[in-house]
Amino acid sequence: MNIPNWITVSRLLGLPLILYWLHQDSEIDRWLSLTVFLAAASTDWLDGYLARKLNQITELGKFLDPLVDKLLVLGPLLALIEIGSVPAWGVFLILGRELAIAGWRVNPNLTGNADIQGANWWGKIKTVSQIVAIAFLIAPLPDSYGPIGSIAFWLSVILTLVSGVIYITPKM
């Protein structure tokens, strides 16, 4: 465990707070949930930057980083299903892609390489689109801004599926 890996693990500490405040009825609780979510999501950049800068890229980090990303994205998305903000089938598409690619990444028989594969640029764009969508869906915006969260969510679903296809296509 090095500093970048500890930062990765620390992102999980905000998840219970995000979920708790997301289920509260007040506007301030939604803003608190959004703030913690964005703070946790922003450390994804920091741990990767430090790992490269300090030359501390590890197999553990390449495994933990996408796992924590998935938990940080899927936790709020599941809560957003529960409160009626997103349809379950859209989240299911995201979940299915995430599980499939995670399995693909760590299976040397599929990748032809015993090392854990890092995310490609499409995977990074997908993660950013998911974070943006979740942020808009968590934020207690006026009704006139309502469609922005929905549009961002469906765009993230499309990018999630496209990035999955791109990830496995050259390896088939």
PDB file of C-alpha atoms in Angstrom, residues 23-99:
ATOM      1  CA  HIS A  23     -31.998   9.578   1.068  1.00  0.00           C
ATOM      2  CA  GLN A  24     -32.872  12.636   3.168  1.00  0.00           C
ATOM      3  CA  ASP A  25     -35.621  15.003   2.115  1.00  0.00           C
ATOM      4  CA  SER A  26     -33.939  18.350   2.566  1.00  0.00           C
ATOM      5  CA  GLU A  27     -32.208  20.397  -0.082  1.00  0.00           C
ATOM      6  CA  ILE A  28     -29.173  20.930   2.166  1.00  0.00           C
ATOM      7  CA  ASP A  29     -28.745  17.152   2.501  1.00  0.00           C
ATOM      8  CA  ARG A  30     -28.709  16.795  -1.280  1.00  0.00           C
ATOM      9  CA  TRP A  31     -26.072  19.547  -1.526  1.00  0.00           C
ATOM     10  CA  LEU A  32     -24.010  17.775   1.163  1.00  0.00           C
ATOM     11  CA  SER A  33     -24.313  14.503  -0.736  1.00  0.00           C
ATOM     12  CA  LEU A  34     -23.226  16.222  -3.941  1.00  0.00           C
ATOM     13  CA  THR A  35     -20.253  17.899  -2.245  1.00  0.00           C
ATOM     14  CA  VAL A  36     -18.943  14.649  -0.773  1.00  0.00           C
ATOM     15  CA  PHE A  37     -19.553  12.831  -4.066  1.00  0.00           C
ATOM     16  CA  LEU A  38     -17.587  15.417  -6.062  1.00  0.00           C
ATOM     17  CA  ALA A  39     -14.782  15.479  -3.470  1.00  0.00           C
ATOM     18  CA  ALA A  40     -14.489  11.679  -3.592  1.00  0.00           C
ATOM     19  CA  ALA A  41     -14.683  11.622  -7.387  1.00  0.00           C
ATOM     20  CA  SER A  42     -11.988  14.291  -7.695  1.00  0.00           C
ATOM     21  CA  THR A  43      -9.477  12.121  -5.845  1.00  0.00           C
ATOM     22  CA  ASP A  44      -9.633   9.673  -8.764  1.00  0.00           C
ATOM     23  CA  TRP A  45      -7.502  12.108 -10.718  1.00  0.00           C
ATOM     24  CA  LEU A  46      -5.201  12.711  -7.732  1.00  0.00           C
ATOM     25  CA  ASP A  47      -4.334   9.077  -7.049  1.00  0.00           C
ATOM     26  CA  GLY A  48      -3.549   8.437 -10.718  1.00  0.00           C
ATOM     27  CA  TYR A  49      -1.452  11.587 -10.972  1.00  0.00           C
ATOM     28  CA  LEU A  50       0.548  10.712  -7.848  1.00  0.00           C
ATOM     29  CA  ALA A  51       1.039   7.111  -8.928  1.00  0.00           C
ATOM     30  CA  ARG A  52       2.575   8.302 -12.199  1.00  0.00           C
ATOM     31  CA  LYS A  53       4.504  11.224 -10.672  1.00  0.00           C
ATOM     32  CA  LEU A  54       5.970   9.135  -7.823  1.00  0.00           C
ATOM     33  CA  ASN A  55       6.498   6.120 -10.081  1.00  0.00           C
ATOM     34  CA  GLN A  56       4.227   4.071  -7.781  1.00  0.00           C
ATOM     35  CA  ILE A  57       1.979   2.391 -10.333  1.00  0.00           C
ATOM     36  CA  THR A  58       1.187  -1.050  -8.937  1.00  0.00           C
ATOM     37  CA  GLU A  59      -0.919  -4.023  -9.924  1.00  0.00           C
ATOM     38  CA  LEU A  60      -2.904  -3.431  -6.711  1.00  0.00           C
ATOM     39  CA  GLY A  61      -3.576   0.162  -7.757  1.00  0.00           C
ATOM     40  CA  LYS A  62      -4.629  -0.901 -11.256  1.00  0.00           C
ATOM     41  CA  PHE A  63      -7.077  -3.306  -9.607  1.00  0.00           C
ATOM     42  CA  LEU A  64      -8.331  -1.035  -6.793  1.00  0.00           C
ATOM     43  CA  ASP A  65      -8.810   2.171  -8.774  1.00  0.00           C
ATOM     44  CA  PRO A  66     -11.465   0.869 -11.192  1.00  0.00           C
ATOM     45  CA  LEU A  67     -13.124  -1.153  -8.411  1.00  0.00           C
ATOM     46  CA  VAL A  68     -13.492   1.930  -6.213  1.00  0.00           C
ATOM     47  CA  ASP A  69     -14.668   3.940  -9.244  1.00  0.00           C
ATOM     48  CA  LYS A  70     -17.398   1.364  -9.833  1.00  0.00           C
ATOM     49  CA  LEU A  71     -18.534   1.432  -6.199  1.00  0.00           C
ATOM     50  CA  LEU A  72     -18.523   5.231  -6.153  1.00  0.00           C
ATOM     51  CA  VAL A  73     -20.670   5.293  -9.311  1.00  0.00           C
ATOM     52  CA  LEU A  74     -22.935   2.293  -8.730  1.00  0.00           C
ATOM     53  CA  GLY A  75     -23.760   3.121  -5.090  1.00  0.00           C
ATOM     54  CA  PRO A  76     -25.379   6.467  -5.918  1.00  0.00           C
ATOM     55  CA  LEU A  77     -26.966   5.082  -9.093  1.00  0.00           C
ATOM     56  CA  LEU A  78     -28.656   2.318  -7.100  1.00  0.00           C
ATOM     57  CA  ALA A  79     -29.850   4.917  -4.587  1.00  0.00           C
ATOM     58  CA  LEU A  80     -31.144   7.062  -7.461  1.00  0.00           C
ATOM     59  CA  ILE A  81     -33.178   4.062  -8.672  1.00  0.00           C
ATOM     60  CA  GLU A  82     -34.639   3.732  -5.199  1.00  0.00           C
ATOM     61  CA  ILE A  83     -35.738   7.360  -5.066  1.00  0.00           C
ATOM     62  CA  GLY A  84     -37.122   7.239  -8.611  1.00  0.00           C
ATOM     63  CA  SER A  85     -34.589   9.463 -10.381  1.00  0.00           C
ATOM     64  CA  VAL A  86     -33.300   6.913 -12.922  1.00  0.00           C
ATOM     65  CA  PRO A  87     -34.738   3.749 -14.459  1.00  0.00           C
ATOM     66  CA  ALA A  88     -33.323   0.434 -13.239  1.00  0.00           C
ATOM     67  CA  TRP A  89     -32.758  -0.873 -16.758  1.00  0.00           C
ATOM     68  CA  GLY A  90     -30.407   2.013 -17.581  1.00  0.00           C
ATOM     69  CA  VAL A  91     -28.391   1.325 -14.442  1.00  0.00           C
ATOM     70  CA  PHE A  92     -28.457  -2.391 -15.305  1.00  0.00           C
ATOM     71  CA  LEU A  93     -26.766  -1.613 -18.641  1.00  0.00           C
ATOM     72  CA  ILE A  94     -24.020   0.274 -16.799  1.00  0.00           C
ATOM     73  CA  LEU A  95     -23.666  -2.478 -14.193  1.00  0.00           C
ATOM     74  CA  GLY A  96     -23.522  -5.196 -16.844  1.00  0.00           C
ATOM     75  CA  ARG A  97     -20.778  -3.418 -18.766  1.00  0.00           C
ATOM     76  CA  GLU A  98     -18.781  -2.722 -15.621  1.00  0.00           C
ATOM     77  CA  LEU A  99     -18.903  -6.352 -14.471  1.00  0.00           C
TER      78      LEU A  99
END
